């Protein structure tokens, strides 16, 4: 095995990431070393310029980008018993584990699961971050029960396509928004109601929803909360973080105070309408990913892949994803 590898690296917050030769990752006792077969693009991969504003104590430039991966175990830490050399695995790296846009990645075994046997590694790479985000929001944060009603604003993206399917598996009634060209796909994934946002206003037809999952940046909170029943829950991936988010992420008192200021209006609106408000950031979990594996192997869940690029085309894949019109996920294979 060579002592260096190729990776997509952000040297600092001001320059465009470029391919560079970097040392192979050093594997800790609780980690496995993975020869990466495929990765996928997530919105978080685009914020290398500002990530240090949130996690200045966790990240240092130069920074290897990337969060999702699937590949083959080539070495095992001395404390790892779950995996062996040759296993196909997939997962989402931890915040302190470097990046996945590289030929090799060292990942905590607790963040990984065996790759689903009925999916290619390229398909598996499309699952972890968005699948875990959807699972944690619906099953854990919302504690959704069969028969409850969930609205997903932006159903055709990575999180949306996963959330529709997981909500269907758990017995929820699902409504979502999409463009005309994506409506049929979302119905096939399990959405009961698809609102064409180009021609319809969801607040005119939907009422008394238990949960609202907001995956879009431009949502007007006052408008959105019109469809939630009293006691309903609004969870957002893009709106302003509440102060408790700083505690959850160990970001310190100054960022907690900043979040209190920037989210004050939204929290005030939510309280007025007797709605809970929460900005949510997923956490990596191999155990929860194993549940998704079972659904994948049972044919209840499937990845939706918009485009596939080669590793050499990774900058183009990032550029395409940044346009914001991806249906499902963009995958990059390392061959």
mmCIF file of C-alpha atoms in Angstrom:
data_model
loop_
_atom_site.group_PDB
_atom_site.id
_atom_site.type_symbol
_atom_site.label_atom_id
_atom_site.label_comp_id
_atom_site.label_asym_id
_atom_site.label_seq_id
_atom_site.Cartn_x
_atom_site.Cartn_y
_atom_site.Cartn_z
ATOM 1 C CA UNK A 1 0.000 0.000 0.000
ATOM 2 C CA UNK A 2 1.386 3.416 -0.912
ATOM 3 C CA UNK A 3 2.151 5.916 1.839
ATOM 4 C CA UNK A 4 0.206 8.718 0.174
ATOM 5 C CA UNK A 5 -3.138 8.944 -1.581
ATOM 6 C CA UNK A 6 -5.107 11.323 -3.735
ATOM 7 C CA UNK A 7 -7.791 13.404 -2.031
ATOM 8 C CA UNK A 8 -9.889 16.507 -2.666
ATOM 9 C CA UNK A 9 -8.527 19.079 -0.230
ATOM 10 C CA UNK A 10 -9.544 22.581 0.817
ATOM 11 C CA UNK A 11 -6.267 24.304 1.692
ATOM 12 C CA UNK A 12 -8.128 27.162 3.379
ATOM 13 C CA UNK A 13 -11.488 28.913 3.323
ATOM 14 C CA UNK A 14 -10.601 31.191 0.407
ATOM 15 C CA UNK A 15 -9.502 28.827 -2.377
ATOM 16 C CA UNK A 16 -11.294 26.222 -4.449
ATOM 17 C CA UNK A 17 -10.626 22.632 -3.275
ATOM 18 C CA UNK A 18 -8.142 20.727 -5.447
ATOM 19 C CA UNK A 19 -6.799 17.209 -5.774
ATOM 20 C CA UNK A 20 -3.629 16.726 -3.745
ATOM 21 C CA UNK A 21 -1.386 13.916 -2.553
ATOM 22 C CA UNK A 22 -1.816 13.499 1.196
ATOM 23 C CA UNK A 23 -0.604 10.934 3.743
ATOM 24 C CA UNK A 24 -2.713 7.853 4.302
ATOM 25 C CA UNK A 25 -4.949 8.244 7.352
ATOM 26 C CA UNK A 26 -3.630 6.862 10.630
ATOM 27 C CA UNK A 27 -6.064 4.281 11.970
ATOM 28 C CA UNK A 28 -6.957 4.361 15.681
ATOM 29 C CA UNK A 29 -7.770 1.277 17.753
ATOM 30 C CA UNK A 30 -11.534 1.790 17.364
ATOM 31 C CA UNK A 31 -11.374 2.447 13.632
ATOM 32 C CA UNK A 32 -11.161 0.493 10.412
ATOM 33 C CA UNK A 33 -9.289 1.586 7.313
ATOM 34 C CA UNK A 34 -11.510 1.567 4.230
ATOM 35 C CA UNK A 35 -10.515 1.504 0.593
ATOM 36 C CA UNK A 36 -13.211 3.820 -0.690
ATOM 37 C CA UNK A 37 -15.289 2.537 -3.604
ATOM 38 C CA UNK A 38 -17.849 5.363 -3.794
ATOM 39 C CA UNK A 39 -18.926 8.547 -2.058
ATOM 40 C CA UNK A 40 -21.932 10.816 -2.398
ATOM 41 C CA UNK A 41 -22.404 14.581 -2.336
ATOM 42 C CA UNK A 42 -24.289 16.352 0.456
ATOM 43 C CA UNK A 43 -25.029 20.066 0.968
ATOM 44 C CA UNK A 44 -22.651 20.083 3.951
ATOM 45 C CA UNK A 45 -19.813 19.296 1.537
ATOM 46 C CA UNK A 46 -20.267 22.766 0.041
ATOM 47 C CA UNK A 47 -19.634 24.750 3.256
ATOM 48 C CA UNK A 48 -15.883 24.271 3.599
ATOM 49 C CA UNK A 49 -15.515 28.071 3.443
ATOM 50 C CA UNK A 50 -17.609 28.657 6.574
ATOM 51 C CA UNK A 51 -17.419 25.395 8.532
ATOM 52 C CA UNK A 52 -14.788 26.833 10.865
ATOM 53 C CA UNK A 53 -17.299 29.464 12.009
ATOM 54 C CA UNK A 54 -19.272 26.667 13.681
ATOM 55 C CA UNK A 55 -16.565 24.130 14.457
ATOM 56 C CA UNK A 56 -13.361 26.130 14.800
ATOM 57 C CA UNK A 57 -12.116 23.799 17.534
ATOM 58 C CA UNK A 58 -12.849 20.640 15.517
ATOM 59 C CA UNK A 59 -11.462 21.403 12.067
ATOM 60 C CA UNK A 60 -8.147 22.609 10.775
ATOM 61 C CA UNK A 61 -7.114 23.401 7.231
ATOM 62 C CA UNK A 62 -6.045 21.777 5.005
ATOM 63 C CA UNK A 63 -9.309 19.826 5.082
ATOM 64 C CA UNK A 64 -10.262 16.704 3.123
ATOM 65 C CA UNK A 65 -13.904 17.113 2.111
ATOM 66 C CA UNK A 66 -16.621 14.472 2.110
ATOM 67 C CA UNK A 67 -18.959 12.751 4.587
ATOM 68 C CA UNK A 68 -20.512 9.614 3.050
ATOM 69 C CA UNK A 69 -18.664 6.547 1.843
ATOM 70 C CA UNK A 70 -18.917 2.886 0.912
ATOM 71 C CA UNK A 71 -15.993 0.570 0.405
ATOM 72 C CA UNK A 72 -13.933 -2.402 1.538
ATOM 73 C CA UNK A 73 -12.205 -2.856 4.890
ATOM 74 C CA UNK A 74 -8.435 -3.244 4.364
ATOM 75 C CA UNK A 75 -7.265 -2.971 7.994
ATOM 76 C CA UNK A 76 -8.914 -3.285 11.399
ATOM 77 C CA UNK A 77 -8.078 -1.506 14.648
ATOM 78 C CA UNK A 78 -7.117 -3.692 17.603
ATOM 79 C CA UNK A 79 -10.363 -2.951 19.486
ATOM 80 C CA UNK A 80 -12.684 -3.666 16.539
ATOM 81 C CA UNK A 81 -14.604 -6.950 16.541
ATOM 82 C CA UNK A 82 -17.590 -6.143 14.325
ATOM 83 C CA UNK A 83 -15.711 -6.014 11.004
ATOM 84 C CA UNK A 84 -12.928 -7.943 9.323
ATOM 85 C CA UNK A 85 -10.673 -7.363 6.338
ATOM 86 C CA UNK A 86 -12.623 -7.768 3.113
ATOM 87 C CA UNK A 87 -16.004 -6.681 4.503
ATOM 88 C CA UNK A 88 -18.067 -4.284 2.413
ATOM 89 C CA UNK A 89 -19.197 -1.416 4.639
ATOM 90 C CA UNK A 90 -20.859 1.965 4.384
ATOM 91 C CA UNK A 91 -21.392 4.889 6.691
ATOM 92 C CA UNK A 92 -21.013 8.529 7.535
ATOM 93 C CA UNK A 93 -17.729 9.621 9.095
ATOM 94 C CA UNK A 94 -17.559 11.394 12.438
ATOM 95 C CA UNK A 95 -16.887 15.110 12.721
ATOM 96 C CA UNK A 96 -13.250 14.554 13.680
ATOM 97 C CA UNK A 97 -12.356 11.777 11.239
ATOM 98 C CA UNK A 98 -11.189 13.688 8.194
ATOM 99 C CA UNK A 99 -13.033 13.405 4.896
ATOM 100 C CA UNK A 100 -14.226 10.716 2.493
ATOM 101 C CA UNK A 101 -13.238 12.340 -0.826
ATOM 102 C CA UNK A 102 -10.066 10.271 -0.833
ATOM 103 C CA UNK A 103 -8.837 6.843 -1.851
ATOM 104 C CA UNK A 104 -8.747 5.649 1.773
ATOM 105 C CA UNK A 105 -10.559 6.711 4.933
ATOM 106 C CA UNK A 106 -10.196 5.736 8.606
ATOM 107 C CA UNK A 107 -13.639 5.535 10.215
ATOM 108 C CA UNK A 108 -14.857 4.581 13.674
ATOM 109 C CA UNK A 109 -16.395 1.115 13.555
ATOM 110 C CA UNK A 110 -19.395 2.428 15.511
ATOM 111 C CA UNK A 111 -20.265 4.684 12.552
ATOM 112 C CA UNK A 112 -20.403 1.841 10.030
ATOM 113 C CA UNK A 113 -22.715 -0.969 8.988
ATOM 114 C CA UNK A 114 -22.303 -3.857 6.593
ATOM 115 C CA UNK A 115 -23.330 -2.708 3.141
ATOM 116 C CA UNK A 116 -26.709 -4.017 1.941
ATOM 117 C CA UNK A 117 -26.229 -7.146 -0.134
ATOM 118 C CA UNK A 118 -28.748 -6.207 -2.792
ATOM 119 C CA UNK A 119 -27.167 -2.826 -3.534
ATOM 120 C CA UNK A 120 -23.913 -1.922 -5.228
ATOM 121 C CA UNK A 121 -21.373 0.037 -3.198
ATOM 122 C CA UNK A 122 -22.169 3.055 -5.377
ATOM 123 C CA UNK A 123 -25.831 2.774 -4.363
ATOM 124 C CA UNK A 124 -24.900 2.236 -0.717
ATOM 125 C CA UNK A 125 -22.821 5.425 -0.702
ATOM 126 C CA UNK A 126 -25.973 7.429 -1.443
ATOM 127 C CA UNK A 127 -27.637 6.388 1.821
ATOM 128 C CA UNK A 128 -25.834 7.241 5.082
ATOM 129 C CA UNK A 129 -26.140 10.973 5.774
ATOM 130 C CA UNK A 130 -29.566 11.501 4.227
ATOM 131 C CA UNK A 131 -30.936 8.167 5.412
ATOM 132 C CA UNK A 132 -29.837 8.745 8.992
ATOM 133 C CA UNK A 133 -31.123 12.323 8.915
ATOM 134 C CA UNK A 134 -34.575 11.169 7.821
ATOM 135 C CA UNK A 135 -34.626 8.234 10.244
ATOM 136 C CA UNK A 136 -33.573 10.298 13.235
ATOM 137 C CA UNK A 137 -36.036 13.084 12.542
ATOM 138 C CA UNK A 138 -39.036 10.837 11.901
ATOM 139 C CA UNK A 139 -38.430 7.924 14.256
ATOM 140 C CA UNK A 140 -36.483 9.619 17.066
ATOM 141 C CA UNK A 141 -37.251 13.352 17.184
ATOM 142 C CA UNK A 142 -40.860 13.240 15.988
ATOM 143 C CA UNK A 143 -41.436 9.811 17.567
ATOM 144 C CA UNK A 144 -43.958 9.395 14.762
ATOM 145 C CA UNK A 145 -46.742 6.843 15.124
ATOM 146 C CA UNK A 146 -48.754 5.059 12.417
ATOM 147 C CA UNK A 147 -51.554 7.234 11.101
ATOM 148 C CA UNK A 148 -49.911 10.549 11.952
ATOM 149 C CA UNK A 149 -49.442 13.139 9.226
ATOM 150 C CA UNK A 150 -46.045 14.401 8.074
ATOM 151 C CA UNK A 151 -45.348 17.188 5.599
ATOM 152 C CA UNK A 152 -41.972 17.210 3.849
ATOM 153 C CA UNK A 153 -41.132 20.492 2.194
ATOM 154 C CA UNK A 154 -38.869 19.540 -0.703
ATOM 155 C CA UNK A 155 -39.440 15.838 -1.280
ATOM 156 C CA UNK A 156 -37.187 15.264 -4.275
ATOM 157 C CA UNK A 157 -33.831 15.943 -2.617
ATOM 158 C CA UNK A 158 -31.596 13.473 -0.832
ATOM 159 C CA UNK A 159 -33.259 13.754 2.579
ATOM 160 C CA UNK A 160 -36.728 14.099 1.067
ATOM 161 C CA UNK A 161 -36.596 10.899 -0.985
ATOM 162 C CA UNK A 162 -35.398 8.982 2.083
ATOM 163 C CA UNK A 163 -37.928 10.608 4.430
ATOM 164 C CA UNK A 164 -40.891 9.772 2.196
ATOM 165 C CA UNK A 165 -39.932 6.099 2.133
ATOM 166 C CA UNK A 166 -39.153 5.845 5.862
ATOM 167 C CA UNK A 167 -42.403 7.601 6.743
ATOM 168 C CA UNK A 168 -44.276 5.138 4.544
ATOM 169 C CA UNK A 169 -42.535 2.185 6.216
ATOM 170 C CA UNK A 170 -43.532 3.537 9.648
ATOM 171 C CA UNK A 171 -47.166 3.973 8.586
ATOM 172 C CA UNK A 172 -47.418 7.742 8.306
ATOM 173 C CA UNK A 173 -49.546 9.772 5.938
ATOM 174 C CA UNK A 174 -47.127 11.851 3.873
ATOM 175 C CA UNK A 175 -47.561 15.041 1.892
ATOM 176 C CA UNK A 176 -44.712 16.746 0.085
ATOM 177 C CA UNK A 177 -43.822 19.367 -2.498
ATOM 178 C CA UNK A 178 -42.152 18.799 -5.855
ATOM 179 C CA UNK A 179 -41.976 20.135 -9.369
ATOM 180 C CA UNK A 180 -44.286 18.662 -11.978
ATOM 181 C CA UNK A 181 -41.566 16.438 -13.444
ATOM 182 C CA UNK A 182 -40.785 14.810 -10.064
ATOM 183 C CA UNK A 183 -44.340 14.264 -8.824
ATOM 184 C CA UNK A 184 -44.714 10.729 -10.168
ATOM 185 C CA UNK A 185 -41.421 9.593 -8.621
ATOM 186 C CA UNK A 186 -42.453 10.823 -5.175
ATOM 187 C CA UNK A 187 -45.800 9.079 -5.460
ATOM 188 C CA UNK A 188 -43.962 5.874 -6.336
ATOM 189 C CA UNK A 189 -41.767 6.326 -3.265
ATOM 190 C CA UNK A 190 -44.864 6.471 -1.091
ATOM 191 C CA UNK A 191 -46.104 10.055 -0.835
ATOM 192 C CA UNK A 192 -49.883 10.210 -0.385
ATOM 193 C CA UNK A 193 -50.113 13.817 -1.570
ATOM 194 C CA UNK A 194 -47.697 15.684 -3.841
ATOM 195 C CA UNK A 195 -48.139 19.447 -4.131
ATOM 196 C CA UNK A 196 -46.759 21.000 -7.326
ATOM 197 C CA UNK A 197 -45.068 24.041 -5.785
ATOM 198 C CA UNK A 198 -44.853 25.724 -9.180
ATOM 199 C CA UNK A 199 -48.643 25.925 -9.429
ATOM 200 C CA UNK A 200 -50.081 25.204 -5.956
ATOM 201 C CA UNK A 201 -49.852 26.617 -2.440
ATOM 202 C CA UNK A 202 -49.699 23.826 0.146
ATOM 203 C CA UNK A 203 -51.214 26.066 2.840
ATOM 204 C CA UNK A 204 -54.446 26.216 0.845
ATOM 205 C CA UNK A 205 -55.118 22.476 0.967
ATOM 206 C CA UNK A 206 -53.249 20.941 3.939
ATOM 207 C CA UNK A 207 -54.284 21.163 7.595
ATOM 208 C CA UNK A 208 -53.658 19.543 10.989
ATOM 209 C CA UNK A 209 -50.282 17.945 10.327
ATOM 210 C CA UNK A 210 -48.338 16.466 13.227
ATOM 211 C CA UNK A 211 -44.898 17.134 11.794
ATOM 212 C CA UNK A 212 -43.219 19.464 9.305
ATOM 213 C CA UNK A 213 -39.797 18.515 7.917
ATOM 214 C CA UNK A 214 -38.274 21.510 6.161
ATOM 215 C CA UNK A 215 -35.437 20.720 3.758
ATOM 216 C CA UNK A 216 -35.573 24.004 1.847
ATOM 217 C CA UNK A 217 -33.792 27.288 2.566
ATOM 218 C CA UNK A 218 -36.492 29.693 1.462
ATOM 219 C CA UNK A 219 -39.349 28.502 3.671
ATOM 220 C CA UNK A 220 -41.325 31.269 5.375
ATOM 221 C CA UNK A 221 -41.909 29.956 8.884
ATOM 222 C CA UNK A 222 -45.140 31.887 9.483
ATOM 223 C CA UNK A 223 -46.614 30.447 6.302
ATOM 224 C CA UNK A 224 -45.300 26.951 6.944
ATOM 225 C CA UNK A 225 -46.753 26.650 10.414
ATOM 226 C CA UNK A 226 -50.271 27.246 9.119
ATOM 227 C CA UNK A 227 -50.620 23.546 8.333
ATOM 228 C CA UNK A 228 -49.442 22.222 11.724
ATOM 229 C CA UNK A 229 -51.864 21.362 14.503
ATOM 230 C CA UNK A 230 -51.295 22.791 18.006
ATOM 231 C CA UNK A 231 -48.547 20.751 19.612
ATOM 232 C CA UNK A 232 -47.073 19.910 16.198
ATOM 233 C CA UNK A 233 -43.359 19.837 15.529
ATOM 234 C CA UNK A 234 -41.332 21.819 13.003
ATOM 235 C CA UNK A 235 -37.865 20.473 12.237
ATOM 236 C CA UNK A 236 -35.574 22.267 9.834
ATOM 237 C CA UNK A 237 -32.282 21.431 8.156
ATOM 238 C CA UNK A 238 -31.603 24.973 6.969
ATOM 239 C CA UNK A 239 -33.250 27.537 9.242
ATOM 240 C CA UNK A 240 -31.675 29.252 12.245
ATOM 241 C CA UNK A 241 -30.301 27.016 15.053
ATOM 242 C CA UNK A 242 -31.886 27.328 18.494
ATOM 243 C CA UNK A 243 -29.618 27.935 21.541
ATOM 244 C CA UNK A 244 -29.795 24.288 22.647
ATOM 245 C CA UNK A 245 -28.045 23.302 19.403
ATOM 246 C CA UNK A 246 -24.855 24.898 20.700
ATOM 247 C CA UNK A 247 -25.075 22.724 23.818
ATOM 248 C CA UNK A 248 -25.686 19.578 21.771
ATOM 249 C CA UNK A 249 -22.649 20.276 19.585
ATOM 250 C CA UNK A 250 -20.443 21.582 22.429
ATOM 251 C CA UNK A 251 -19.942 24.899 20.638
ATOM 252 C CA UNK A 252 -19.615 27.082 23.735
ATOM 253 C CA UNK A 253 -21.482 29.953 25.360
ATOM 254 C CA UNK A 254 -20.682 32.590 22.727
ATOM 255 C CA UNK A 255 -22.228 30.606 19.880
ATOM 256 C CA UNK A 256 -25.162 29.709 22.135
ATOM 257 C CA UNK A 257 -25.777 33.408 22.685
ATOM 258 C CA UNK A 258 -25.482 34.061 18.941
ATOM 259 C CA UNK A 259 -27.997 31.318 18.138
ATOM 260 C CA UNK A 260 -30.376 32.753 20.726
ATOM 261 C CA UNK A 261 -30.330 36.055 18.853
ATOM 262 C CA UNK A 262 -30.609 34.770 15.282
ATOM 263 C CA UNK A 263 -33.382 32.278 16.100
ATOM 264 C CA UNK A 264 -35.375 34.511 18.442
ATOM 265 C CA UNK A 265 -37.975 35.513 15.853
ATOM 266 C CA UNK A 266 -38.606 31.959 14.676
ATOM 267 C CA UNK A 267 -38.868 30.616 18.209
ATOM 268 C CA UNK A 268 -41.255 33.419 19.118
ATOM 269 C CA UNK A 269 -43.479 32.648 16.113
ATOM 270 C CA UNK A 270 -43.499 28.947 16.995
ATOM 271 C CA UNK A 271 -44.409 29.589 20.647
ATOM 272 C CA UNK A 272 -47.241 31.863 19.592
ATOM 273 C CA UNK A 273 -48.723 29.058 17.505
ATOM 274 C CA UNK A 274 -47.986 26.413 20.178
ATOM 275 C CA UNK A 275 -45.534 24.629 17.875
ATOM 276 C CA UNK A 276 -42.112 23.248 18.739
ATOM 277 C CA UNK A 277 -39.203 24.564 16.642
ATOM 278 C CA UNK A 278 -35.889 22.784 16.133
ATOM 279 C CA UNK A 279 -32.924 23.001 13.813
ATOM 280 C CA UNK A 280 -31.617 19.447 13.455
ATOM 281 C CA UNK A 281 -28.212 18.047 12.561
ATOM 282 C CA UNK A 282 -27.891 14.284 12.265
ATOM 283 C CA UNK A 283 -25.350 12.229 14.172
ATOM 284 C CA UNK A 284 -23.558 9.205 12.789
ATOM 285 C CA UNK A 285 -24.771 5.795 13.995
ATOM 286 C CA UNK A 286 -23.851 2.379 12.680
ATOM 287 C CA UNK A 287 -26.669 0.801 14.698
ATOM 288 C CA UNK A 288 -29.323 2.979 13.077
ATOM 289 C CA UNK A 289 -27.708 2.461 9.692
ATOM 290 C CA UNK A 290 -28.107 -1.277 10.223
ATOM 291 C CA UNK A 291 -31.878 -0.721 10.489
ATOM 292 C CA UNK A 292 -31.776 1.031 7.121
ATOM 293 C CA UNK A 293 -29.776 -1.919 5.760
ATOM 294 C CA UNK A 294 -32.569 -4.282 6.770
ATOM 295 C CA UNK A 295 -35.129 -2.156 4.962
ATOM 296 C CA UNK A 296 -32.887 -1.917 1.901
ATOM 297 C CA UNK A 297 -32.397 -5.674 1.760
ATOM 298 C CA UNK A 298 -36.144 -6.211 2.231
ATOM 299 C CA UNK A 299 -36.885 -3.967 -0.770
ATOM 300 C CA UNK A 300 -38.763 -1.416 1.369
ATOM 301 C CA UNK A 301 -36.180 1.311 0.869
ATOM 302 C CA UNK A 302 -34.106 2.270 -2.139
ATOM 303 C CA UNK A 303 -31.588 4.975 -2.961
ATOM 304 C CA UNK A 304 -32.493 7.552 -5.568
ATOM 305 C CA UNK A 305 -29.468 8.544 -7.644
ATOM 306 C CA UNK A 306 -29.548 11.533 -9.956
ATOM 307 C CA UNK A 307 -26.101 11.267 -11.582
ATOM 308 C CA UNK A 308 -22.897 9.286 -11.172
ATOM 309 C CA UNK A 309 -19.434 10.760 -11.731
ATOM 310 C CA UNK A 310 -15.904 9.377 -11.641
ATOM 311 C CA UNK A 311 -13.425 10.462 -8.961
ATOM 312 C CA UNK A 312 -11.621 12.653 -11.491
ATOM 313 C CA UNK A 313 -14.947 14.420 -12.106
ATOM 314 C CA UNK A 314 -15.555 15.143 -8.407
ATOM 315 C CA UNK A 315 -15.296 18.956 -8.797
ATOM 316 C CA UNK A 316 -17.938 18.777 -11.550
ATOM 317 C CA UNK A 317 -20.127 16.632 -9.280
ATOM 318 C CA UNK A 318 -19.877 19.244 -6.535
ATOM 319 C CA UNK A 319 -20.713 22.014 -9.003
ATOM 320 C CA UNK A 320 -23.773 20.153 -10.262
ATOM 321 C CA UNK A 321 -24.997 19.408 -6.744
ATOM 322 C CA UNK A 322 -24.532 23.032 -5.712
ATOM 323 C CA UNK A 323 -27.145 24.108 -8.273
ATOM 324 C CA UNK A 324 -29.773 22.723 -5.886
ATOM 325 C CA UNK A 325 -31.845 20.760 -8.387
ATOM 326 C CA UNK A 326 -30.607 17.263 -7.598
ATOM 327 C CA UNK A 327 -33.211 14.504 -7.511
ATOM 328 C CA UNK A 328 -32.001 12.189 -4.763
ATOM 329 C CA UNK A 329 -28.209 12.021 -4.582
ATOM 330 C CA UNK A 330 -25.119 12.569 -6.715
ATOM 331 C CA UNK A 331 -22.671 9.658 -6.427
ATOM 332 C CA UNK A 332 -18.960 9.555 -7.233
ATOM 333 C CA UNK A 333 -17.185 6.250 -7.896
ATOM 334 C CA UNK A 334 -13.487 5.912 -7.128
ATOM 335 C CA UNK A 335 -12.437 3.620 -9.985
#
